[in-house]
């Protein structure tokens, strides 16, 4: 939320994804030429992952989702 009361889906570089509390998360993405990173936090499951790759050819969403599923057993 901004100082004016407007609601946004992003703040300080963090994106809120999903509406279902069981599957919603916040994430921050980054990278540069040849590198890709993601930090994804699942507050309801008290779990999070950080993925750093020296390639931009992988699907970070698939990797992050798989890692969280292994952590929380869903």
Short mmCIF file of C-alpha atoms in Angstrom, two decimals:
data_model
loop_
_atom_site.label_atom_id
_atom_site.label_comp_id
_atom_site.label_asym_id
_atom_site.label_seq_id
_atom_site.Cartn_x
_atom_site.Cartn_y
_atom_site.Cartn_z
CA UNK A 1 0.00 0.00 0.00
CA UNK A 2 1.24 3.47 -0.78
CA UNK A 3 1.07 6.59 1.38
CA UNK A 4 -2.02 7.62 -0.58
CA UNK A 5 -3.77 4.33 0.24
CA UNK A 6 -3.56 2.87 -3.26
CA UNK A 7 -3.00 -0.90 -3.33
CA UNK A 8 -0.32 -2.40 -5.56
CA UNK A 9 1.00 -5.92 -6.18
CA UNK A 10 4.64 -4.85 -5.89
CA UNK A 11 6.65 -2.91 -3.33
CA UNK A 12 10.37 -2.35 -2.99
CA UNK A 13 11.06 -4.90 -5.71
CA UNK A 14 9.02 -7.69 -4.10
CA UNK A 15 6.12 -9.19 -6.03
CA UNK A 16 3.11 -10.80 -4.37
CA UNK A 17 1.82 -13.80 -6.31
CA UNK A 18 -1.39 -15.75 -5.85
CA UNK A 19 -4.50 -15.18 -3.78
CA UNK A 20 -4.90 -18.55 -2.05
CA UNK A 21 -3.10 -18.42 1.34
CA UNK A 22 -1.92 -22.01 0.88
CA UNK A 23 -0.14 -21.26 -2.39
CA UNK A 24 0.56 -17.51 -2.34
CA UNK A 25 4.11 -16.23 -2.06
CA UNK A 26 6.31 -13.18 -2.43
CA UNK A 27 9.39 -13.14 -4.61
CA UNK A 28 12.25 -10.99 -5.77
CA UNK A 29 13.94 -11.71 -9.09
CA UNK A 30 17.32 -10.59 -10.29
CA UNK A 31 20.17 -11.32 -12.61
CA UNK A 32 22.41 -10.05 -15.32
CA UNK A 33 23.94 -11.38 -18.52
CA UNK A 34 24.23 -15.15 -18.08
CA UNK A 35 22.89 -15.27 -14.51
CA UNK A 36 19.42 -15.54 -13.00
CA UNK A 37 18.31 -15.48 -9.35
CA UNK A 38 15.06 -15.74 -7.44
CA UNK A 39 14.19 -15.49 -3.76
CA UNK A 40 10.73 -16.86 -3.03
CA UNK A 41 9.08 -16.79 0.39
CA UNK A 42 5.94 -18.69 1.39
CA UNK A 43 4.87 -17.04 4.67
CA UNK A 44 1.98 -19.41 5.43
CA UNK A 45 4.27 -22.44 5.15
CA UNK A 46 7.15 -20.65 6.93
CA UNK A 47 9.41 -21.66 4.05
CA UNK A 48 11.53 -19.97 1.44
CA UNK A 49 14.08 -20.74 -1.24
CA UNK A 50 16.86 -18.86 -2.97
CA UNK A 51 17.92 -20.09 -6.38
CA UNK A 52 21.02 -18.82 -8.15
CA UNK A 53 21.94 -20.03 -11.60
CA UNK A 54 24.81 -19.29 -13.90
CA UNK A 55 22.48 -19.72 -16.85
CA UNK A 56 19.36 -17.98 -18.06
CA UNK A 57 18.08 -21.04 -19.91
CA UNK A 58 16.27 -22.68 -16.98
CA UNK A 59 12.72 -22.04 -15.80
CA UNK A 60 13.19 -20.54 -12.34
CA UNK A 61 9.49 -20.98 -11.55
CA UNK A 62 9.65 -24.76 -12.02
CA UNK A 63 12.80 -25.03 -9.91
CA UNK A 64 11.43 -22.82 -7.10
CA UNK A 65 8.07 -24.62 -7.05
CA UNK A 66 9.77 -28.02 -6.90
CA UNK A 67 12.07 -26.93 -4.07
CA UNK A 68 9.17 -25.56 -1.99
CA UNK A 69 7.14 -28.74 -2.57
CA UNK A 70 10.05 -30.80 -1.26
CA UNK A 71 10.44 -28.51 1.77
CA UNK A 72 6.81 -28.40 2.85
CA UNK A 73 5.70 -31.75 1.48
CA UNK A 74 2.84 -30.56 -0.70
#
